[in-house]
CSV table of N, CA and C in Angstrom, one decimal:
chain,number,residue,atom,x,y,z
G,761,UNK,N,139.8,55.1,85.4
G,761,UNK,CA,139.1,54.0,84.7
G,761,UNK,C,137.6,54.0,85.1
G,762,UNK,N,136.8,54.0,84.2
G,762,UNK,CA,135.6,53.9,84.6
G,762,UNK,C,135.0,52.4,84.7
G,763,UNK,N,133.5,52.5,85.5
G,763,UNK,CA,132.8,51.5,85.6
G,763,UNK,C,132.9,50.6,84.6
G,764,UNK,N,132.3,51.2,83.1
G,764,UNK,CA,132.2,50.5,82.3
G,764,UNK,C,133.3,50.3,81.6
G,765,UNK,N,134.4,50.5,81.1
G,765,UNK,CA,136.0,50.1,80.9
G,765,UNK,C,135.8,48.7,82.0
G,766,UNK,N,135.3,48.9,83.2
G,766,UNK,CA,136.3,47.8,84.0
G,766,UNK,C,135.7,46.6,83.7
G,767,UNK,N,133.8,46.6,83.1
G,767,UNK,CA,133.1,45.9,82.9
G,767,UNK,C,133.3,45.3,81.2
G,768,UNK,N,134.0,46.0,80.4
G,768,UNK,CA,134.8,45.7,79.3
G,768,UNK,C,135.7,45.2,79.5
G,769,UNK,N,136.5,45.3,80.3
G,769,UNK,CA,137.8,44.4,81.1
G,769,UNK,C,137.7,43.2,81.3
G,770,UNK,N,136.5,43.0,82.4
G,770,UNK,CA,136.1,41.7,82.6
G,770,UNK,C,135.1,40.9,81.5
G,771,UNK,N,134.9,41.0,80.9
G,771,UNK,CA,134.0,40.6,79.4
G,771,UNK,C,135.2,39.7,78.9
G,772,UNK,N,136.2,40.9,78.5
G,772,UNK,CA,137.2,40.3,77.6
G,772,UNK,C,138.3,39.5,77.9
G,773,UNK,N,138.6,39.6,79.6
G,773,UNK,CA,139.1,38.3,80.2
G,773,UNK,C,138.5,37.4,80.0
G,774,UNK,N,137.0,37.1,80.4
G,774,UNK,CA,136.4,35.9,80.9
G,774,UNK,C,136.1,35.6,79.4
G,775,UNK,N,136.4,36.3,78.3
G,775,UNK,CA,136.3,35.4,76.6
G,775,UNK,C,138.0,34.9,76.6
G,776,UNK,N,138.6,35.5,76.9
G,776,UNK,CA,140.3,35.0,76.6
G,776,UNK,C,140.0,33.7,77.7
G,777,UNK,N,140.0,33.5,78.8
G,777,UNK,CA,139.8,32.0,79.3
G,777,UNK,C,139.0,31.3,78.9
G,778,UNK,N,137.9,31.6,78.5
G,778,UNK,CA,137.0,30.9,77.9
G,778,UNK,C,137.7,30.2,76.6
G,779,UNK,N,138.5,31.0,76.1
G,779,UNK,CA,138.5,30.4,74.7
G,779,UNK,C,140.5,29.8,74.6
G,780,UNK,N,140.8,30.1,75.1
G,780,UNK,CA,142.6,30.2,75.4
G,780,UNK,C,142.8,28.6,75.1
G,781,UNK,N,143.5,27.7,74.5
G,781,UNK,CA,144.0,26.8,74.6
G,781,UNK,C,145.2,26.7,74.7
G,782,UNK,N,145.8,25.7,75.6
G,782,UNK,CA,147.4,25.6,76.0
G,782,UNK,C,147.7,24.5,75.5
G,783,UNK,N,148.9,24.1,75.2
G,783,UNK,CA,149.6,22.6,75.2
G,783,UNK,C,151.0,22.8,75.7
G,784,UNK,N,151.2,21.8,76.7
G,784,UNK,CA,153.2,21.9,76.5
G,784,UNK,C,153.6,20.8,75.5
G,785,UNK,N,154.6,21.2,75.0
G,785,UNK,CA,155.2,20.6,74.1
G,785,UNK,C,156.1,19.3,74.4
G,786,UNK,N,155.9,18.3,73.6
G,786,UNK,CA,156.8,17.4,74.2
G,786,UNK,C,158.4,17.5,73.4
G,787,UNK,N,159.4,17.0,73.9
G,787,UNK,CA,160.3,16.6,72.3
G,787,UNK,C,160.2,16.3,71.2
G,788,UNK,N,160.5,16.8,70.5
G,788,UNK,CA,160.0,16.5,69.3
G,788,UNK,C,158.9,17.1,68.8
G,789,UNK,N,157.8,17.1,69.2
G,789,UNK,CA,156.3,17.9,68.4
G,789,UNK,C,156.8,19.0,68.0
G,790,UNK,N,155.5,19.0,67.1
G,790,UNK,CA,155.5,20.3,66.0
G,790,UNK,C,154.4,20.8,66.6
G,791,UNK,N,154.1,22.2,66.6
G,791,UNK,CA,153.2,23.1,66.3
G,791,UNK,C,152.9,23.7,65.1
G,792,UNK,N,152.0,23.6,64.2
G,792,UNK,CA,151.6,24.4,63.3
G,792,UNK,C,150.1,24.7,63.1
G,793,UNK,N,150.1,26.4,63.1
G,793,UNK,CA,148.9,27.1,62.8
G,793,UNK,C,148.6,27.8,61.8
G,794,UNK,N,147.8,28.6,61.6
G,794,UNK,CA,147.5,29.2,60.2
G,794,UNK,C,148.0,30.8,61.3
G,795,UNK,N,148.8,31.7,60.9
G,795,UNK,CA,149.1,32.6,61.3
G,795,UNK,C,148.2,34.1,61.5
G,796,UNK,N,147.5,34.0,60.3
G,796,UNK,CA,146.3,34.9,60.2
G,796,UNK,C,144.8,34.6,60.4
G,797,UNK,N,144.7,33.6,61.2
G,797,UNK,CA,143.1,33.2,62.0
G,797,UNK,C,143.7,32.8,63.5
G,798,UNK,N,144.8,32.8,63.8
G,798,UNK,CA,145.1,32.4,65.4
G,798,UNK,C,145.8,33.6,65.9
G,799,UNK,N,145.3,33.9,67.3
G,799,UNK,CA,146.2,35.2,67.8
G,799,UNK,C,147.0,33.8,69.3
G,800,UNK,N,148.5,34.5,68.9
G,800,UNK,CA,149.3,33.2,69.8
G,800,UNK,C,150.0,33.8,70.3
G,801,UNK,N,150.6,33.2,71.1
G,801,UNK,CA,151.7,33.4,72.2
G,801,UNK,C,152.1,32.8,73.2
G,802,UNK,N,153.1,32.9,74.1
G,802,UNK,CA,153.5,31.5,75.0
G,802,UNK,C,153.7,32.4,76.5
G,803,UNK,N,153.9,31.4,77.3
G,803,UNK,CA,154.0,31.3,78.5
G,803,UNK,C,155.8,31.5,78.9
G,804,UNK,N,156.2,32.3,80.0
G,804,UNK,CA,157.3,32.6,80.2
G,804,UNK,C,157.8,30.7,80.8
G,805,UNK,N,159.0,30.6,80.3
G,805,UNK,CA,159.8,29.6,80.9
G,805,UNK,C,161.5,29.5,81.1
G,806,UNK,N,161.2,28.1,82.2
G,806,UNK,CA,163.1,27.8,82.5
G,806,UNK,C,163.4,26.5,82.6
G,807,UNK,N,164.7,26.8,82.2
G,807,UNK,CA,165.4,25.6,82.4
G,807,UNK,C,166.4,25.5,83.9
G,808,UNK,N,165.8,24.2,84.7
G,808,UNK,CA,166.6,23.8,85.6
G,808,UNK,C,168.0,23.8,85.0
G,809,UNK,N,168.8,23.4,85.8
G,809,UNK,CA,170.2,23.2,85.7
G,809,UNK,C,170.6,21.9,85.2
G,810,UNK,N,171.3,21.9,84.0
G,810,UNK,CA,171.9,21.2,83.0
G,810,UNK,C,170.6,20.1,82.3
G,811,UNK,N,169.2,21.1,82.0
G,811,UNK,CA,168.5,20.4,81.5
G,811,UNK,C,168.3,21.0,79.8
G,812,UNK,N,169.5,21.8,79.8
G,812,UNK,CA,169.2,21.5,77.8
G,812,UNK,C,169.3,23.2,77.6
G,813,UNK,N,168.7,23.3,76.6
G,813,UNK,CA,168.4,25.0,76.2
G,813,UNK,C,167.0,25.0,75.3
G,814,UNK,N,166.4,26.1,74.8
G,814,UNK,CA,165.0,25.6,74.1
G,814,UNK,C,165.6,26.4,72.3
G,815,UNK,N,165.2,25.0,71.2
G,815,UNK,CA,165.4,25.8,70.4
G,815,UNK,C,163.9,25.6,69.6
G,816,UNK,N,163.6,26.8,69.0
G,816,UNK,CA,162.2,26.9,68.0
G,816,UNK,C,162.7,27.7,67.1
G,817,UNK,N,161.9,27.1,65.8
G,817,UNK,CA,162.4,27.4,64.6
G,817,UNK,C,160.7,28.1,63.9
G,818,UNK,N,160.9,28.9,63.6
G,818,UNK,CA,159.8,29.7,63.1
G,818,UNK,C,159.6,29.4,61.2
G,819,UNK,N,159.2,29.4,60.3
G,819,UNK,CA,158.8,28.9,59.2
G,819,UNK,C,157.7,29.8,58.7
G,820,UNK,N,157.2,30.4,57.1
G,820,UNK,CA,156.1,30.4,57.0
G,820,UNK,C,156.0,29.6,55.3
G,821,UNK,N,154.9,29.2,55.2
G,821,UNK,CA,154.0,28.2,53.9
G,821,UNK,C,153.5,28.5,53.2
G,822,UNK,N,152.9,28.3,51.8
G,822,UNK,CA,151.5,29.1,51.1
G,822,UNK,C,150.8,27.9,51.8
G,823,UNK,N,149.6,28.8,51.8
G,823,UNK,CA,148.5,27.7,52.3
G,823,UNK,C,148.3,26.8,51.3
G,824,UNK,N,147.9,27.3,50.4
G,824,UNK,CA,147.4,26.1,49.6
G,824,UNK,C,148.0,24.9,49.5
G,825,UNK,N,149.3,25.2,49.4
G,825,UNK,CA,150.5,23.8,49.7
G,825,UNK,C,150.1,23.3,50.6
G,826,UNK,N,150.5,23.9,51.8
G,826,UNK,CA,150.4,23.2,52.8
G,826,UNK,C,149.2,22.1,52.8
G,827,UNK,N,148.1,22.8,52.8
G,827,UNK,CA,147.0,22.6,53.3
G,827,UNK,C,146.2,21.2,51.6
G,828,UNK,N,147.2,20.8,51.1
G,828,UNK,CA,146.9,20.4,50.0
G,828,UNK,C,148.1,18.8,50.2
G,829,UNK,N,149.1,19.2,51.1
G,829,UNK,CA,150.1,18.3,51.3
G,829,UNK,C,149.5,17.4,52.4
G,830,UNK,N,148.6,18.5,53.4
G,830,UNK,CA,148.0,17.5,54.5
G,830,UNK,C,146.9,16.4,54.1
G,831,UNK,N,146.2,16.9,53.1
G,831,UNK,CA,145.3,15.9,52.8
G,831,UNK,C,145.7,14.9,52.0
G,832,UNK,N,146.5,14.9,51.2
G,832,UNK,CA,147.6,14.1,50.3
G,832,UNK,C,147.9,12.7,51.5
G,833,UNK,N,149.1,13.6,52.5
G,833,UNK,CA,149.1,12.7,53.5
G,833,UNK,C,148.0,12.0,54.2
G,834,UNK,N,146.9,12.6,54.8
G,834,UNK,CA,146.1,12.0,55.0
G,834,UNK,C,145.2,11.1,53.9
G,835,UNK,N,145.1,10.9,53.2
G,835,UNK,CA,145.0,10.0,52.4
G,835,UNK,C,145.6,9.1,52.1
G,836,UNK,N,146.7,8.9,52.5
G,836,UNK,CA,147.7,8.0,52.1
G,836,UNK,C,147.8,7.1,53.3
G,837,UNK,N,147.5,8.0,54.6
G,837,UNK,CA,147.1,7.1,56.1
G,837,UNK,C,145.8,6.3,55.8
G,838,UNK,N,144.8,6.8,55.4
G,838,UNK,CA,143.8,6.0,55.8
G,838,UNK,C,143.4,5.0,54.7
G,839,UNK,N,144.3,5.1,53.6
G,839,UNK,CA,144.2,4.2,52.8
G,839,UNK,C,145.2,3.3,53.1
G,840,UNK,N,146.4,3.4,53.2
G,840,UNK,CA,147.3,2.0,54.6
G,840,UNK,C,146.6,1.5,55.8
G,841,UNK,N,145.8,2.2,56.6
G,841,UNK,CA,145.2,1.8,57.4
G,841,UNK,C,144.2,1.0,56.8
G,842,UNK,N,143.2,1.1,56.0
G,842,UNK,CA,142.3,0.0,55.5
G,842,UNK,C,142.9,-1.1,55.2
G,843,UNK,N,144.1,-1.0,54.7
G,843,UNK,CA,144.8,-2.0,54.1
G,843,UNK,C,145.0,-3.0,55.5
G,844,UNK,N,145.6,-2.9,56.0
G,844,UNK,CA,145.6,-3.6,57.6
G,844,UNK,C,144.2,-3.1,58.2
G,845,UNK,N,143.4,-3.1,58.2
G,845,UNK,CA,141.8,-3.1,58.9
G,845,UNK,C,142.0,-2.1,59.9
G,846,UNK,N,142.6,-0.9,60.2
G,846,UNK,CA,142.6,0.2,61.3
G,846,UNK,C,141.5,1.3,60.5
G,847,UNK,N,141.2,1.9,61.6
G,847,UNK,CA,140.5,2.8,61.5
G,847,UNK,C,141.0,4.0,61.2
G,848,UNK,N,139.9,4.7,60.3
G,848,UNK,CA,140.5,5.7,59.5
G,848,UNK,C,140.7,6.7,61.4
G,849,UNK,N,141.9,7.7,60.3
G,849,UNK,CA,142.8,8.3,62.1
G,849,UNK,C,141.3,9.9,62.0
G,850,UNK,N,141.1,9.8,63.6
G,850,UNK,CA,140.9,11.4,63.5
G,850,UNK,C,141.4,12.8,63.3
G,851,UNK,N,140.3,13.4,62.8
G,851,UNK,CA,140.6,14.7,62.1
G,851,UNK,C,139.8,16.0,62.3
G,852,UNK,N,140.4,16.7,62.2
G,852,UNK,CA,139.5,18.5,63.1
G,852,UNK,C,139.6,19.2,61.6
G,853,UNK,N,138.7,20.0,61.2
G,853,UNK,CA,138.6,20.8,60.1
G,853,UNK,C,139.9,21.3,59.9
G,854,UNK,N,140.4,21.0,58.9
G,854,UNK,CA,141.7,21.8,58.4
G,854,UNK,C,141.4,23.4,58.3
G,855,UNK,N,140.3,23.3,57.6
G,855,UNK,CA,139.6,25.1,57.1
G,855,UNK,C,139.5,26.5,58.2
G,856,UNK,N,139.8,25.5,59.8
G,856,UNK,CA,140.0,27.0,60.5
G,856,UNK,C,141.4,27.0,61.3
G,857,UNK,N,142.2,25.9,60.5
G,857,UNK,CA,143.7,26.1,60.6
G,857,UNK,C,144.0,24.7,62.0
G,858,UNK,N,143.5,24.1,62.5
G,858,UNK,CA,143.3,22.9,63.1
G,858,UNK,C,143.8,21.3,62.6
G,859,UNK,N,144.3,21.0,62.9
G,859,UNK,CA,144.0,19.4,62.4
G,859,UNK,C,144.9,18.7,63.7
G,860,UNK,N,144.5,17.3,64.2
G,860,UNK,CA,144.8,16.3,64.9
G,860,UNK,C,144.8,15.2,64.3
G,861,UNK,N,146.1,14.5,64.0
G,861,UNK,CA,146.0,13.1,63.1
G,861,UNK,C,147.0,12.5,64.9
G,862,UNK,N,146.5,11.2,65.0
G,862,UNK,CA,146.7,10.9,66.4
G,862,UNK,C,147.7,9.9,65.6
Protein backbone atom coordinates (compact mmCIF):
# COMPACT_ATOMS: atom_id res chain seq x y z
CA UNK A 1 0.00 0.00 0.00
CA UNK A 2 1.32 3.14 -0.79
CA UNK A 3 1.59 6.59 0.86
CA UNK A 4 -0.88 8.00 -1.19
CA UNK A 5 -3.64 4.97 -1.16
CA UNK A 6 -3.32 5.37 2.64
CA UNK A 7 -3.88 9.19 2.32
CA UNK A 8 -6.96 8.21 0.02
CA UNK A 9 -7.94 5.98 2.81
CA UNK A 10 -8.11 8.49 5.26
CA UNK A 11 -9.87 11.26 3.02
CA UNK A 12 -12.55 8.78 2.51
CA UNK A 13 -13.07 7.67 6.14
CA UNK A 14 -12.99 11.12 7.55
CA UNK A 15 -16.03 11.90 4.55
CA UNK A 16 -17.97 8.61 5.67
CA UNK A 17 -17.95 10.07 9.43
CA UNK A 18 -18.41 13.20 8.45
CA UNK A 19 -21.37 12.45 6.66
CA UNK A 20 -22.82 8.91 8.18
CA UNK A 21 -26.10 9.25 9.87
CA UNK A 22 -27.36 6.64 12.45
CA UNK A 23 -30.77 6.23 14.19
CA UNK A 24 -31.92 3.16 16.33
CA UNK A 25 -35.09 2.30 15.71
CA UNK A 26 -37.79 2.35 18.09
CA UNK A 27 -41.02 -0.13 17.89
CA UNK A 28 -42.86 0.49 15.54
CA UNK A 29 -40.97 3.21 13.24
CA UNK A 30 -40.63 3.13 9.81
CA UNK A 31 -37.60 3.87 7.78
CA UNK A 32 -38.04 5.05 4.37
CA UNK A 33 -35.47 6.25 1.73
CA UNK A 34 -35.13 6.81 -1.79
CA UNK A 35 -32.93 3.76 -2.65
CA UNK A 36 -30.96 5.29 -5.54
CA UNK A 37 -29.60 8.68 -3.72
CA UNK A 38 -28.78 6.89 -0.22
CA UNK A 39 -25.90 4.35 0.02
CA UNK A 40 -27.24 2.28 3.50
CA UNK A 41 -26.58 -0.22 5.73
CA UNK A 42 -26.78 -1.27 9.39
CA UNK A 43 -24.93 -2.01 12.28
CA UNK A 44 -24.35 -5.73 13.48
CA UNK A 45 -26.89 -6.67 16.33
CA UNK A 46 -28.45 -9.01 19.37
CA UNK A 47 -30.97 -10.02 21.14
CA UNK A 48 -30.55 -10.60 24.93
CA UNK A 49 -32.38 -13.51 26.16
CA UNK A 50 -36.10 -13.77 25.67
CA UNK A 51 -36.23 -10.24 24.26
CA UNK A 52 -38.11 -10.90 20.94
CA UNK A 53 -36.53 -11.58 17.36
CA UNK A 54 -36.05 -8.61 14.73
CA UNK A 55 -38.47 -8.59 11.86
CA UNK A 56 -37.91 -5.99 8.63
CA UNK A 57 -39.85 -5.97 5.79
CA UNK A 58 -38.15 -4.54 2.70
CA UNK A 59 -40.77 -2.89 0.03
CA UNK A 60 -40.09 -0.86 -3.16
CA UNK A 61 -42.55 2.34 -4.58
CA UNK A 62 -42.67 4.49 -7.87
CA UNK A 63 -41.56 7.64 -6.62
CA UNK A 64 -43.82 9.63 -7.96
CA UNK A 65 -46.63 7.97 -5.87
CA UNK A 66 -44.97 7.88 -3.18
CA UNK A 67 -43.60 11.18 -3.11
CA UNK A 68 -47.04 12.58 -4.30
CA UNK A 69 -48.93 10.63 -1.32
CA UNK A 70 -46.54 12.43 1.12
CA UNK A 71 -47.51 15.79 0.26
CA UNK A 72 -51.29 14.91 -0.09
CA UNK A 73 -50.73 13.79 3.53
CA UNK A 74 -49.03 16.56 4.50
CA UNK A 75 -51.47 18.75 3.45
CA UNK A 76 -54.17 17.30 5.05
CA UNK A 77 -51.94 17.76 8.55
CA UNK A 78 -51.41 21.20 8.22
CA UNK A 79 -54.61 22.06 7.12
CA UNK A 80 -56.19 20.09 10.54
CA UNK A 81 -53.63 21.71 12.35
CA UNK A 82 -54.79 25.34 11.41
CA UNK A 83 -58.10 24.22 12.05
CA UNK A 84 -57.25 23.79 15.88
CA UNK A 85 -54.44 26.79 15.81
CA UNK A 86 -51.16 24.27 15.75
CA UNK A 87 -48.42 24.89 13.89
CA UNK A 88 -47.87 23.78 10.60
CA UNK A 89 -45.51 20.26 11.43
CA UNK A 90 -41.74 20.40 10.23
CA UNK A 91 -40.39 19.34 7.07
CA UNK A 92 -36.85 18.45 5.34
CA UNK A 93 -36.92 18.53 1.37
CA UNK A 94 -38.65 15.60 0.10
CA UNK A 95 -36.40 16.00 -3.28
CA UNK A 96 -33.23 14.46 -1.78
CA UNK A 97 -35.36 11.55 -0.40
CA UNK A 98 -35.63 13.04 3.41
CA UNK A 99 -38.64 14.10 5.15
CA UNK A 100 -39.35 14.51 9.15
CA UNK A 101 -43.12 15.14 9.99
CA UNK A 102 -42.77 15.17 13.95
Amino acid sequence: VTSEECDEYDELSQYAKEFTWERKLSPGEVLVFNNRRMLHGRRAFSFGEGLGQRHLVGCYTNIDDTVNCYRVNLREMVLKGMEFGEPAPATLNVGNGTCIIP
